[in-house]
Each structure stands twice: as structure tokens, then as C-alpha cells.
Short mmCIF file of C-alpha atoms and ligand atoms in Angstrom, two decimals:
data_model
loop_
_atom_site.label_atom_id
_atom_site.label_comp_id
_atom_site.label_asym_id
_atom_site.label_seq_id
_atom_site.Cartn_x
_atom_site.Cartn_y
_atom_site.Cartn_z
CA MET A 1 20.34 15.66 1.56
CA ALA A 2 18.97 13.70 4.60
CA HIS A 3 18.66 9.71 4.64
CA ALA A 4 16.30 7.15 6.34
CA ASP A 5 15.57 3.44 5.87
CA VAL A 6 12.32 3.99 5.01
CA LEU A 7 10.51 7.29 3.92
CA ILE A 8 7.22 7.15 4.35
CA ALA A 9 4.98 10.22 2.29
CA GLY A 10 2.59 10.82 4.14
CA GLY A 11 1.32 10.63 7.89
CA GLY A 12 -2.46 9.37 7.67
CA PRO A 13 -4.12 7.27 9.17
CA ALA A 14 -1.70 4.04 6.85
CA GLY A 15 1.77 6.11 7.43
CA SER A 16 1.27 6.37 11.41
CA SER A 17 0.46 2.24 11.02
CA LEU A 18 3.78 1.61 9.47
CA ALA A 19 6.14 4.04 10.71
CA PHE A 20 4.07 2.60 13.48
CA ALA A 21 4.65 -1.05 13.29
CA LEU A 22 8.63 -0.34 11.59
CA ALA A 23 10.41 2.32 14.45
CA ARG A 24 8.97 -0.38 16.51
CA ALA A 25 11.10 -2.88 14.75
CA GLY A 26 13.93 -0.75 15.88
CA VAL A 27 14.37 0.85 11.54
CA ARG A 28 14.92 3.97 11.29
CA VAL A 29 11.91 5.44 9.43
CA ARG A 30 10.95 9.18 8.31
CA VAL A 31 7.47 10.12 7.71
CA ALA A 32 7.26 13.81 5.21
CA ASP A 33 4.20 14.93 5.51
CA ARG A 34 2.71 18.41 3.74
CA ALA A 35 0.32 19.39 7.12
CA ARG A 36 1.09 20.88 10.34
CA PHE A 37 -0.96 18.18 12.86
CA PRO A 38 -3.42 18.40 13.77
CA ARG A 39 -5.44 18.84 10.52
CA PRO A 40 -8.89 18.58 9.44
CA LYS A 41 -9.46 15.57 6.59
CA PRO A 42 -12.77 14.14 4.56
CA CYS A 43 -14.16 12.12 6.71
CA ALA A 44 -17.10 10.78 8.04
CA GLU A 45 -15.06 9.90 11.25
CA TYR A 46 -16.11 5.64 11.64
CA LEU A 47 -14.09 3.38 12.55
CA SER A 48 -15.60 0.36 12.88
CA PRO A 49 -15.18 -2.19 15.25
CA GLU A 50 -12.43 -3.94 14.54
CA ALA A 51 -10.10 -1.09 14.03
CA SER A 52 -9.62 -0.60 17.89
CA ARG A 53 -7.85 -3.85 17.78
CA ILE A 54 -5.39 -2.05 15.55
CA LEU A 55 -5.22 1.25 17.85
CA ALA A 56 -4.93 -0.70 20.87
CA ASP A 57 -1.54 -2.05 20.00
CA MET A 58 0.10 0.71 18.67
CA GLY A 59 -1.41 2.82 22.29
CA ALA A 60 -3.73 5.03 20.96
CA LEU A 61 -7.08 4.01 22.13
CA GLU A 62 -7.18 4.85 25.45
CA LEU A 63 -6.26 7.85 24.69
CA ILE A 64 -8.51 8.87 21.26
CA GLU A 65 -11.64 7.10 24.09
CA GLN A 66 -9.78 9.87 26.33
CA THR A 67 -10.83 12.69 24.29
CA GLY A 68 -14.72 11.97 24.38
CA ALA A 69 -15.34 9.86 21.35
CA ALA A 70 -18.27 8.42 20.91
CA ALA A 71 -19.17 4.87 20.80
CA LEU A 72 -21.40 3.43 17.84
CA THR A 73 -23.16 -0.13 18.25
CA GLY A 74 -24.56 -0.63 14.65
CA ILE A 75 -25.83 1.54 12.05
CA HIS A 76 -28.91 2.38 10.18
CA VAL A 77 -29.74 3.17 6.33
CA ARG A 78 -32.32 4.37 5.03
CA ALA A 79 -33.55 3.64 1.51
CA PRO A 80 -35.35 6.27 -0.72
CA ASN A 81 -38.20 4.72 -0.08
CA GLY A 82 -38.33 5.28 3.58
CA LYS A 83 -37.09 1.09 4.37
CA VAL A 84 -34.19 1.34 7.06
CA ILE A 85 -31.66 -1.50 6.97
CA ARG A 86 -30.37 -2.03 10.48
CA GLY A 87 -27.70 -3.32 11.62
CA ASP A 88 -26.13 -4.23 14.80
CA PHE A 89 -22.94 -4.56 16.20
CA ILE A 90 -23.23 -7.61 18.68
CA ALA A 91 -25.43 -9.90 16.95
CA SER A 92 -26.55 -13.79 16.61
CA HIS A 93 -24.58 -13.97 13.57
CA GLY A 94 -22.45 -14.84 16.22
CA PHE A 95 -19.37 -13.38 14.70
CA ARG A 96 -17.45 -11.26 17.56
CA GLY A 97 -15.12 -7.36 16.87
CA PHE A 98 -11.91 -6.64 19.03
CA ARG A 99 -14.92 -4.53 19.94
CA ASP A 100 -18.30 -4.45 20.54
CA ARG A 101 -18.30 -1.42 19.48
CA GLY A 102 -16.96 1.05 16.70
CA LEU A 103 -16.18 4.44 16.67
CA SER A 104 -16.33 8.16 16.02
CA VAL A 105 -14.09 10.65 16.30
CA ARG A 106 -13.15 13.39 14.59
CA ARG A 107 -10.12 13.13 12.31
CA GLU A 108 -8.03 15.49 13.13
CA THR A 109 -8.19 14.48 17.46
CA LEU A 110 -7.33 10.87 15.13
CA ASP A 111 -4.82 11.60 13.22
CA ALA A 112 -2.76 13.67 15.46
CA ILE A 113 -2.62 11.07 18.44
CA LEU A 114 -1.52 8.15 15.38
CA LEU A 115 1.03 10.21 14.80
CA ASP A 116 2.32 10.80 18.27
CA ARG A 117 2.20 7.26 18.30
CA ALA A 118 5.07 7.15 15.39
CA ARG A 119 7.03 9.43 16.76
CA ALA A 120 6.79 8.53 20.66
CA ALA A 121 7.96 4.54 18.83
CA GLY A 122 10.70 6.31 17.54
CA ALA A 123 9.81 7.46 14.00
CA GLN A 124 11.33 10.70 12.72
CA VAL A 125 8.70 13.64 12.32
CA SER A 126 8.50 15.63 9.07
CA GLU A 127 5.47 18.43 9.03
CA GLU A 128 5.21 20.98 6.17
CA THR A 129 7.20 18.81 4.08
CA ARG A 130 5.38 18.36 0.92
CA VAL A 131 6.88 15.16 -1.75
CA THR A 132 6.55 16.28 -5.08
CA ASP A 133 8.71 13.48 -7.15
CA VAL A 134 11.08 9.90 -6.44
CA VAL A 135 14.51 10.37 -7.09
CA ARG A 136 15.69 6.84 -9.38
CA GLY A 137 19.02 5.86 -10.17
CA ASN A 138 20.43 4.77 -12.61
CA ASN A 139 18.77 1.65 -13.18
CA GLY A 140 15.63 2.93 -12.51
CA ARG A 141 15.21 2.05 -8.87
CA VAL A 142 13.29 4.76 -6.62
CA ILE A 143 15.86 5.60 -4.15
CA GLY A 144 14.03 8.37 -2.53
CA VAL A 145 11.79 12.01 -2.97
CA HIS A 146 12.42 15.19 -3.85
CA THR A 147 10.73 17.17 -1.20
CA LEU A 148 9.17 21.19 -0.44
CA VAL A 149 9.59 22.82 2.48
CA ASN A 150 9.49 26.46 3.34
CA GLY A 151 9.45 27.05 -0.59
CA GLU A 152 13.14 25.53 -0.42
CA ARG A 153 13.84 22.12 -3.30
CA GLY A 154 15.50 19.34 -0.97
CA GLU A 155 15.72 15.36 -1.19
CA ILE A 156 14.92 13.21 1.43
CA ARG A 157 17.31 9.50 0.72
CA ALA A 158 16.05 6.30 1.33
CA PRO A 159 16.58 2.70 -0.36
CA ILE A 160 12.82 1.79 0.32
CA VAL A 161 10.00 4.72 -0.40
CA ILE A 162 6.29 4.89 0.68
CA GLY A 163 3.85 6.07 -1.05
CA ALA A 164 0.85 6.88 1.96
CA ASP A 165 -0.03 9.79 0.87
CA GLY A 166 -3.69 10.00 0.21
CA LEU A 167 -6.32 9.94 -2.70
CA ARG A 168 -4.27 11.91 -4.76
CA SER A 169 -1.04 10.49 -4.32
CA VAL A 170 2.05 12.03 -5.95
CA ILE A 171 4.37 8.16 -5.16
CA ALA A 172 1.33 6.34 -7.00
CA LYS A 173 0.95 9.40 -9.97
CA ARG A 174 5.02 8.92 -10.22
CA LEU A 175 5.56 5.73 -10.40
CA GLY A 176 2.59 5.46 -12.73
CA LEU A 177 0.57 3.74 -10.99
CA ALA A 178 -2.52 5.28 -9.99
CA GLN A 179 -5.49 4.20 -11.72
CA THR A 180 -8.85 6.69 -11.73
CA GLN A 181 -11.91 5.28 -12.37
CA ARG A 182 -14.67 6.53 -14.49
CA TRP A 183 -17.16 5.21 -12.54
CA PRO A 184 -18.80 6.33 -9.68
CA ARG A 185 -17.73 9.77 -10.21
CA ARG A 186 -18.54 11.59 -6.63
CA LEU A 187 -17.56 14.94 -4.64
CA ALA A 188 -17.97 14.76 -0.48
CA LEU A 189 -18.98 18.43 1.55
CA VAL A 190 -18.53 17.28 5.13
CA THR A 191 -18.62 19.44 8.42
CA HIS A 192 -19.66 19.00 12.23
CA TYR A 193 -23.36 20.70 13.08
CA ALA A 194 -24.33 21.31 17.25
CA ASN A 195 -27.69 20.61 18.63
CA VAL A 196 -28.20 18.42 15.09
CA ARG A 197 -31.81 16.47 17.16
CA ASP A 198 -32.64 12.01 17.51
CA VAL A 199 -28.57 11.29 17.00
CA GLY A 200 -28.59 8.29 18.47
CA GLU A 201 -26.27 5.40 19.22
CA HIS A 202 -26.00 4.48 15.15
CA GLY A 203 -23.99 5.67 12.67
CA GLU A 204 -26.41 6.60 9.40
CA MET A 205 -26.57 5.91 6.24
CA HIS A 206 -29.65 8.36 4.36
CA VAL A 207 -29.32 7.31 0.56
CA GLU A 208 -31.50 9.71 -1.46
CA ARG A 209 -31.90 9.45 -5.19
CA ASP A 210 -29.62 12.25 -6.05
CA GLY A 211 -26.67 11.40 -3.32
CA TYR A 212 -26.38 10.06 1.03
CA VAL A 213 -25.20 11.74 3.38
CA GLY A 214 -23.63 9.98 6.07
CA ILE A 215 -24.33 11.16 10.12
CA ALA A 216 -23.06 10.39 13.38
CA ASP A 217 -22.60 11.72 17.17
CA VAL A 218 -18.47 12.26 17.19
CA GLY A 219 -18.40 13.61 20.88
CA ASN A 220 -18.55 16.07 22.53
CA GLY A 221 -21.79 17.79 21.06
CA LEU A 222 -21.00 17.70 17.72
CA THR A 223 -22.13 15.73 14.87
CA THR A 224 -20.26 14.34 11.71
CA VAL A 225 -21.80 14.86 8.75
CA ALA A 226 -20.75 14.10 5.36
CA LEU A 227 -22.77 14.13 1.83
CA VAL A 228 -21.55 12.54 -1.14
CA VAL A 229 -23.53 13.22 -4.47
CA PRO A 230 -22.58 13.14 -8.29
CA ALA A 231 -18.85 14.49 -9.06
CA SER A 232 -22.10 15.99 -12.03
CA ARG A 233 -23.09 18.42 -8.96
CA SER A 234 -19.52 20.19 -9.53
CA ARG A 235 -20.81 23.31 -10.23
CA GLU A 236 -23.95 23.99 -8.34
CA LEU A 237 -21.63 23.37 -5.14
CA SER A 238 -18.74 25.86 -6.20
CA ALA A 239 -20.47 28.40 -5.28
CA ASP A 240 -21.36 27.96 -2.60
CA ARG A 241 -20.81 24.47 -0.94
CA ALA A 242 -22.05 25.49 2.74
CA ALA A 243 -25.32 26.67 1.93
CA PHE A 244 -25.55 23.72 -0.81
CA LEU A 245 -24.98 20.50 2.20
CA HIS A 246 -27.52 23.50 4.21
CA GLN A 247 -29.98 23.38 1.58
CA TRP A 248 -29.55 19.91 1.00
CA LEU A 249 -30.56 18.91 4.07
CA LEU A 250 -33.15 20.81 4.57
CA SER A 251 -35.18 19.49 0.91
CA LYS A 252 -35.10 16.09 2.69
CA PRO A 253 -38.84 16.26 5.25
CA HIS A 254 -37.48 13.88 7.90
CA LEU A 255 -34.09 15.03 7.79
CA ALA A 256 -35.30 18.53 7.90
CA THR A 257 -36.76 18.03 12.05
CA ARG A 258 -33.84 17.68 12.94
CA PHE A 259 -31.60 20.10 11.14
CA ALA A 260 -33.45 23.01 11.51
CA ALA A 261 -32.33 24.29 14.86
CA ALA A 262 -28.99 22.54 14.30
CA GLU A 263 -25.92 25.30 13.52
CA ARG A 264 -22.80 25.01 11.77
CA ALA A 265 -20.05 23.99 13.82
CA THR A 266 -16.46 23.62 11.63
CA PRO A 267 -15.87 24.64 7.65
CA VAL A 268 -17.51 22.72 4.67
CA VAL A 269 -14.68 20.93 2.90
CA ALA A 270 -14.79 19.50 -0.17
CA THR A 271 -12.51 16.09 -2.19
CA GLY A 272 -13.84 14.32 -4.68
CA PRO A 273 -13.94 12.75 -7.35
CA PHE A 274 -12.82 10.03 -5.13
CA ALA A 275 -12.78 6.26 -7.37
CA SER A 276 -9.14 5.24 -7.50
CA HIS A 277 -7.61 2.19 -8.10
CA ALA A 278 -3.49 1.27 -7.98
CA ARG A 279 -2.96 -1.51 -10.82
CA ARG A 280 -1.02 -3.08 -8.65
CA ALA A 281 1.46 -1.52 -5.39
CA TRP A 282 4.74 -1.53 -5.85
CA SER A 283 7.38 -0.76 -7.39
CA PRO A 284 10.98 -1.28 -6.95
CA GLY A 285 12.07 0.64 -4.34
CA ALA A 286 8.58 1.98 -3.62
CA ALA A 287 4.69 0.42 -2.79
CA LEU A 288 1.59 2.20 -2.34
CA VAL A 289 -0.69 2.10 1.06
CA GLY A 290 -3.88 2.99 2.04
CA ASP A 291 -6.32 5.02 -0.42
CA ALA A 292 -2.79 5.78 -2.32
CA ALA A 293 -3.23 2.47 -3.88
CA ASP A 294 -6.97 1.46 -2.93
CA PHE A 295 -10.07 4.25 -1.89
CA PHE A 296 -12.29 2.73 -0.53
CA ASP A 297 -16.50 4.24 -1.87
CA PRO A 298 -17.02 6.30 2.44
CA PHE A 299 -20.55 4.90 2.30
CA THR A 300 -19.00 0.91 3.70
CA GLY A 301 -16.83 3.53 6.69
CA GLU A 302 -13.80 1.30 5.42
CA GLY A 303 -10.72 3.14 4.35
CA ILE A 304 -9.55 3.72 8.35
CA TYR A 305 -9.44 0.56 9.20
CA SER A 306 -7.87 -0.58 5.61
CA ALA A 307 -5.08 2.02 6.17
CA LEU A 308 -4.40 0.66 9.38
CA ARG A 309 -4.70 -2.79 8.47
CA GLY A 310 -2.26 -1.86 4.81
CA GLY A 311 0.48 -0.83 7.21
CA GLU A 312 0.16 -3.73 9.26
CA LEU A 313 0.63 -5.86 6.20
CA LEU A 314 2.84 -3.18 4.75
CA ALA A 315 6.03 -3.23 7.30
CA SER A 316 6.65 -7.15 7.50
CA THR A 317 6.64 -7.05 3.65
CA VAL A 318 9.53 -3.63 4.52
CA LEU A 319 11.36 -5.77 7.21
CA ASP A 320 11.59 -8.59 5.34
CA ALA A 321 12.83 -6.11 1.50
CA LEU A 322 15.23 -4.08 4.61
CA ALA A 323 16.78 -8.44 4.85
CA SER A 324 17.10 -9.03 1.50
CA ALA A 325 20.05 -9.23 -0.20
CA SER A 326 20.01 -8.59 -3.34
CA GLU A 327 16.79 -6.75 -5.90
CA ARG A 328 15.68 -10.07 -6.98
CA SER A 329 14.75 -10.45 -3.68
CA ARG A 330 13.59 -7.54 -2.11
CA ASN A 331 11.40 -7.00 -4.93
CA GLU A 332 9.95 -10.58 -4.52
CA ALA A 333 9.24 -9.01 -0.68
CA PHE A 334 7.31 -6.92 -2.77
CA ILE A 335 5.33 -9.03 -4.93
CA GLU A 336 4.21 -10.84 -1.56
CA TYR A 337 2.47 -7.64 -0.44
CA ASP A 338 0.45 -7.61 -3.22
CA ARG A 339 -0.49 -11.01 -3.03
CA VAL A 340 -1.68 -10.77 0.58
CA ARG A 341 -3.51 -7.19 -0.07
CA LYS A 342 -5.34 -9.34 -2.99
CA LYS A 343 -6.41 -12.16 -0.18
CA GLU A 344 -6.80 -9.59 2.86
CA PHE A 345 -8.80 -6.98 1.30
CA GLY A 346 -10.28 -8.92 -1.77
CA GLY A 347 -13.00 -10.33 -0.62
CA LYS A 348 -13.65 -6.31 0.59
CA TRP A 349 -13.49 -5.12 -2.88
CA ILE A 350 -16.08 -6.96 -4.53
CA VAL A 351 -18.57 -6.00 -1.51
CA GLU A 352 -17.36 -2.08 -1.82
CA LYS A 353 -17.69 -2.01 -5.30
CA ALA A 354 -21.50 -4.33 -4.90
CA ILE A 355 -22.89 -1.71 -2.36
CA GLY A 356 -20.37 1.43 -4.14
CA ALA A 357 -23.70 0.39 -7.10
CA VAL A 358 -26.80 -0.41 -5.20
CA VAL A 359 -26.14 2.75 -3.51
CA GLY A 360 -26.19 4.84 -6.98
CA ALA A 361 -29.01 3.21 -8.06
CA ALA A 362 -32.66 3.44 -6.08
CA PRO A 363 -33.93 0.84 -7.24
CA LEU A 364 -31.87 -1.66 -6.19
CA ILE A 365 -31.18 0.12 -2.79
CA ASN A 366 -34.42 0.05 -2.04
CA ARG A 367 -35.08 -3.46 -3.03
CA ALA A 368 -32.43 -4.13 -0.47
CA ALA A 369 -33.79 -2.11 2.45
CA LYS A 370 -37.17 -3.54 1.82
CA SER A 371 -35.85 -7.18 2.10
CA LEU A 372 -32.75 -6.11 5.20
CA SER A 373 -35.16 -4.19 6.75
CA ALA A 374 -37.51 -7.53 7.01
CA ARG A 375 -34.37 -9.77 8.31
CA LYS A 376 -32.42 -8.27 11.26
CA ASP A 377 -29.90 -11.34 10.04
CA LEU A 378 -29.24 -10.55 6.96
CA ALA A 379 -28.74 -6.52 7.93
CA ASP A 380 -26.24 -7.29 10.77
CA LEU A 381 -24.40 -9.76 8.61
CA LEU A 382 -23.79 -6.94 6.21
CA ILE A 383 -22.97 -4.37 8.75
CA GLY A 384 -20.45 -6.87 10.16
CA VAL A 385 -18.87 -7.52 7.04
CA THR A 386 -17.99 -3.19 6.98
CA GLY A 387 -17.84 -3.79 10.59
CA ASP A 388 -14.51 -5.28 9.24
CA PHE A 389 -15.01 -9.18 11.63
CA VAL A 390 -17.96 -10.71 9.43
CA PRO A 391 -15.49 -11.96 6.47
CA ALA A 392 -17.04 -10.69 3.42
CA ARG A 393 -17.75 -13.90 1.82
CA GLU A 394 -20.50 -14.18 4.17
CA VAL A 395 -22.36 -11.90 1.77
CA ILE A 396 -20.99 -12.85 -1.44
CA ARG A 397 -22.58 -16.22 -1.32
CA LEU A 398 -25.49 -16.55 -3.70
CA GLY A 399 -27.82 -17.33 -0.91
CA TYR A 400 -27.57 -14.09 0.66
CA LEU A 401 -27.94 -12.08 -2.60
CA TRP A 402 -30.48 -15.04 -3.19
CA SER A 403 -32.26 -13.31 -0.10
CA VAL A 404 -31.57 -9.71 -0.87
CA PHE A 405 -32.16 -9.15 -4.40
CA GLY A 406 -34.10 -12.74 -4.95
CA PRO A 407 -37.69 -13.04 -7.04
CA SER A 408 -39.43 -12.82 -3.52
CA ASN A 409 -38.50 -9.45 -2.46
CA SER A 410 -38.97 -8.26 -5.78
CA GLN A 411 -41.94 -7.25 -5.61
CA PRO A 412 -41.76 -3.20 -6.86
CA SER A 413 -40.70 -1.00 -3.65
CA GLU A 414 -41.65 2.68 -5.03
C1 FAD B 501 -16.74 11.23 2.07
C2 FAD B 501 -15.40 10.31 2.94
C3 FAD B 501 -15.74 9.96 4.02
C4 FAD B 501 -15.84 9.17 4.90
N1 FAD B 501 -15.69 8.63 5.91
C5 FAD B 501 -15.07 7.45 6.49
C6 FAD B 501 -15.52 6.83 7.49
O1 FAD B 501 -16.67 7.09 7.94
N2 FAD B 501 -14.70 6.21 7.95
C7 FAD B 501 -13.29 5.37 7.31
O2 FAD B 501 -13.11 4.51 7.54
N3 FAD B 501 -13.78 5.86 6.16
C8 FAD B 501 -14.24 7.57 5.75
N4 FAD B 501 -13.34 7.35 4.15
C9 FAD B 501 -12.12 6.74 4.02
C10 FAD B 501 -10.59 7.51 4.68
O3 FAD B 501 -11.21 8.90 5.30
C11 FAD B 501 -9.98 7.13 3.88
O4 FAD B 501 -9.63 6.13 3.89
C12 FAD B 501 -7.78 7.41 4.97
O5 FAD B 501 -8.30 8.78 5.38
C13 FAD B 501 -6.74 6.97 4.37
O6 FAD B 501 -6.38 6.54 5.54
P1 FAD B 501 -4.65 7.67 4.46
O7 FAD B 501 -4.11 7.40 5.85
O8 FAD B 501 -4.29 6.67 3.09
O9 FAD B 501 -4.58 8.20 3.49
P2 FAD B 501 -5.03 10.03 4.20
O10 FAD B 501 -5.33 10.20 5.61
O11 FAD B 501 -5.23 11.51 3.30
O12 FAD B 501 -3.70 10.51 4.31
C14 FAD B 501 -2.48 10.97 3.73
C15 FAD B 501 -1.95 11.87 4.65
O13 FAD B 501 -0.19 12.49 3.34
C16 FAD B 501 -0.48 13.49 3.41
N5 FAD B 501 -0.15 13.97 2.64
C17 FAD B 501 -0.69 14.36 0.45
N6 FAD B 501 0.18 14.68 -0.07
C18 FAD B 501 1.15 14.61 -0.26
C19 FAD B 501 2.10 15.54 -0.33
N7 FAD B 501 2.37 15.40 -1.33
N8 FAD B 501 3.81 15.59 -0.01
C20 FAD B 501 4.11 15.23 1.61
N9 FAD B 501 2.85 14.65 2.44
C21 FAD B 501 1.38 14.27 1.98
C22 FAD B 501 -1.92 14.34 3.82
O14 FAD B 501 -1.59 15.39 4.25
C23 FAD B 501 -2.13 13.76 4.96
O15 FAD B 501 -1.21 13.88 6.02
C24 FAD B 501 -13.82 8.63 4.04
C25 FAD B 501 -13.59 9.27 2.69
C26 FAD B 501 -14.34 10.51 2.71
C27 FAD B 501 -13.76 10.94 1.25
#
């Protein structure tokens, strides 16, 4: 039986960010991940300009850029009616991120660097260590986790356990905190292609009536391609993922020409359905962070930033909890964590839900694209919100929504 002050299940961006911050503060922290790094992770691999602030703080930004990661100057969103919303990170609204560009980098590369930074700060990392359940004390409080390593069962004891184990978090399930949302239910297929034509400095989202695809230069001659379709297509998709994805791309004339000579460079990985949101992000002795707590719709490209930022926020809660003399004050620290999360992410959750709904309804995305393609100032604001440096309130104002969806913009768009 091994011991630590804090046991973190999961060494993705959330777990690494938290482990880094705690280890830097002198806490004995242990990360257990079921994978051996570097490992792939289905993702469109875009990092918002503000994510670079946390990467820089972790000493990871330069290392990531040295691997040949691509810089993105904004995002283009093409609606089913062919209208394109063009948003740039440098814009007239005056808000500026930590950097004026986003990053696009393979998750294999990114996550391994982040975990290494946590290790360098002093975190103990156990790879190929699957967490299977929580261990509870007599009063029901979480006091550790059960593990499986090479088929052997074990236990790691720690006064604080963190679930940073992603979308299908075992910790969230065992604590009864996981809540799968019924809608939208979507699946994703993700891969990399070489020789895609006309991939520029913008990330691209192409919304079609039967799904959407994210396309971006991910450096080193590769283009990341992440297709998201309704979960109702799971049977067709499981027969031959690669063929399904390629056919989907070729069935869209504006993409078919660009993918005509493209060659797939990595296996197609599938994931989903992925709408989930924990009721609350803690239980006595344990807390959740990153996707384990809330999953952001891939369309917004905010998951990695939120995981990194969540790690930062949770670190100060954990330090307070470790310094607390009583069970009650420990719990109060976690109640405060829930409050801080809502303050930090509440606006984003609203924007994310709204975008998820608009993207799933062709008339709505067509109408939004019609307005936003004619009003670059509004498009820049929206892209800035998803870039994590423009406050969400800028686009959840009535005036903004009226400009995008109001009657003057409501002529039929297809
Ligand atoms: C199709 C798709 C596209 C996306 N595109 C983007 C994008 O472009 N930009 C963006 O910012 N976000 C994107 N996201 C979201 C982003 O991938 C996640 O929000 C982000 O990875 C969350 O980080 P995390 O650390 O919480 O979880 P993860 O990155 O999932 O890490 C969880 C870790 O826990 C480990 N683990 C899981 N179970 C166990 C267990 N039982 N025991 C031990 N270890 C375990 C896993 O091996 C993994 O290393 C996308 C998501 C999807 C599905």
C-alpha cells in the first residue's frame, strides 16, 4: 500500500496542471494514469490563446513550440449555407489574450510534455496504473483508491483524491457525481492527414446538416481532422471508421477537392457519446477536475484550457483543505471550489450550450453565419470568447444576440 498527500487519477491536462501546482507548493502528490505516455487522445488539438498563459507558467510553452506546433491566428466557421464566419484573435474589440495566437499541437506531444513538467516539479507519476474504485474510511470519506497494475490489485492511500480521469471518470461514477446528458449525443472520429490542400493559419470548423468537422494544421506537415456526428450513426461508423470518415469528407464538394490527394497518416480513433456534467465537483475527501467534472462541446475548443485552468483553481482548494484542522473546514474548502468554478466557468457553460444547440440546427447556424459573416466585429468577439480572453458576458448580452438572431437578420437563409 503506497501513500501520498494527494492522489490524482489521470495525467491529462487537468491532472498535470494540478499536480504541477501542488508539487511546486511542496505537496507530496502522486499521479496514477492507466496509459503509458506518450499516448494519443481523440481531440481537434486546438489550444486557445489564453491556454498559453498556463503552459508558460508550467514551463511548457517553449518546449511545445519547439516540437513544431502550429500557430493559429483565428477560427473560420463555415455554415451549411456556405457562409463563413471569420474571427481573428487580434481584433478591434480591444481585448487581448496572453498570446495573440492559439496553438495546434498533437495531444501525444502536448500531454507528455505537461506530465513531464509535473514530474519535474516533484510529482510522482505512476503510468499503466488503472484506478478502479475509491477506498472509503469508516465515516464514508474517501481515503484512497484501488488500482490495477499488470493485473495486480493494489491500493494507494491519500487524504485527498482527485478525479482527473476524463470524460468517463471512474472517480465521478464511484462518487455518484457523474451525470450523462441526454442531449446532444454525439460521436467523434479523429485522425491526421498529410497533403490536405489550402490549410492556412486559421482553425476551421465546417458545419453540415449531418455533423461537423474541425480541420487545422497541427505542425510537421500534418492536418488534424476531427469529425463529430450524431450518436444515431454509431452502427454505420463502427463498420469501418476510416472509410466512414473519408467518405464523409468526400461527400462535401468544398472539402472533396482539398482531400482529393490527402493521405491518412494516423489511425482513426473514435470517442463518445460525450455530453456529461457532474452535479457537483466534490465529495468528502475527493474532488473532480477537467472533463471528469464538465465536458465542453468539442466545437468550442475550450476543453484543454478549462482542464488546465481547473487544475489551477483546484490547487488552491487542495492547499486549503490540507491545512484544515477539521473535517468540516476541509469540506468548506471544497464547497468554495464549486463556487469558484461556477464563477469562472458559468458564462462559458451558457455559451457552450448555446453553441452546441445552434450547431445542431441548420436554420440557426445558417442564420448566425449570415449575420456574423457580415459583421466581423461580432464574429471576432465570439471567437475571442472561445479563445478564453473575451468575457462570456460580451456575447450573452441581449444586444449581441439580437444582432445575430434578430428579425432584421431573419430573412430565409436556405
Ligand atoms: C472530438 C473531440 C475534439 C476535441 N477538440 C478539442 C480542441 O480542439 N480543443 C480543446 O481545448 N479541447 C478539445 N476537446 C476536449 C479536450 O480533449 C478535453 O476537454 C481535455 O482533454 C480534458 O482534459 P482532462 O485532463 O480533463 O482529460 P483527458 O485529457 O481525457 O485525460 C484523462 C486522463 O485520465 C486517464 N484515465 C482515464 N481513466 C483512468 C483510470 N480509470 N485510471 C487511471 N487513469 C485514467 C487517461 O488515460 C487520460 O490520460 C475535444 C474533445 C473531443 C472528444
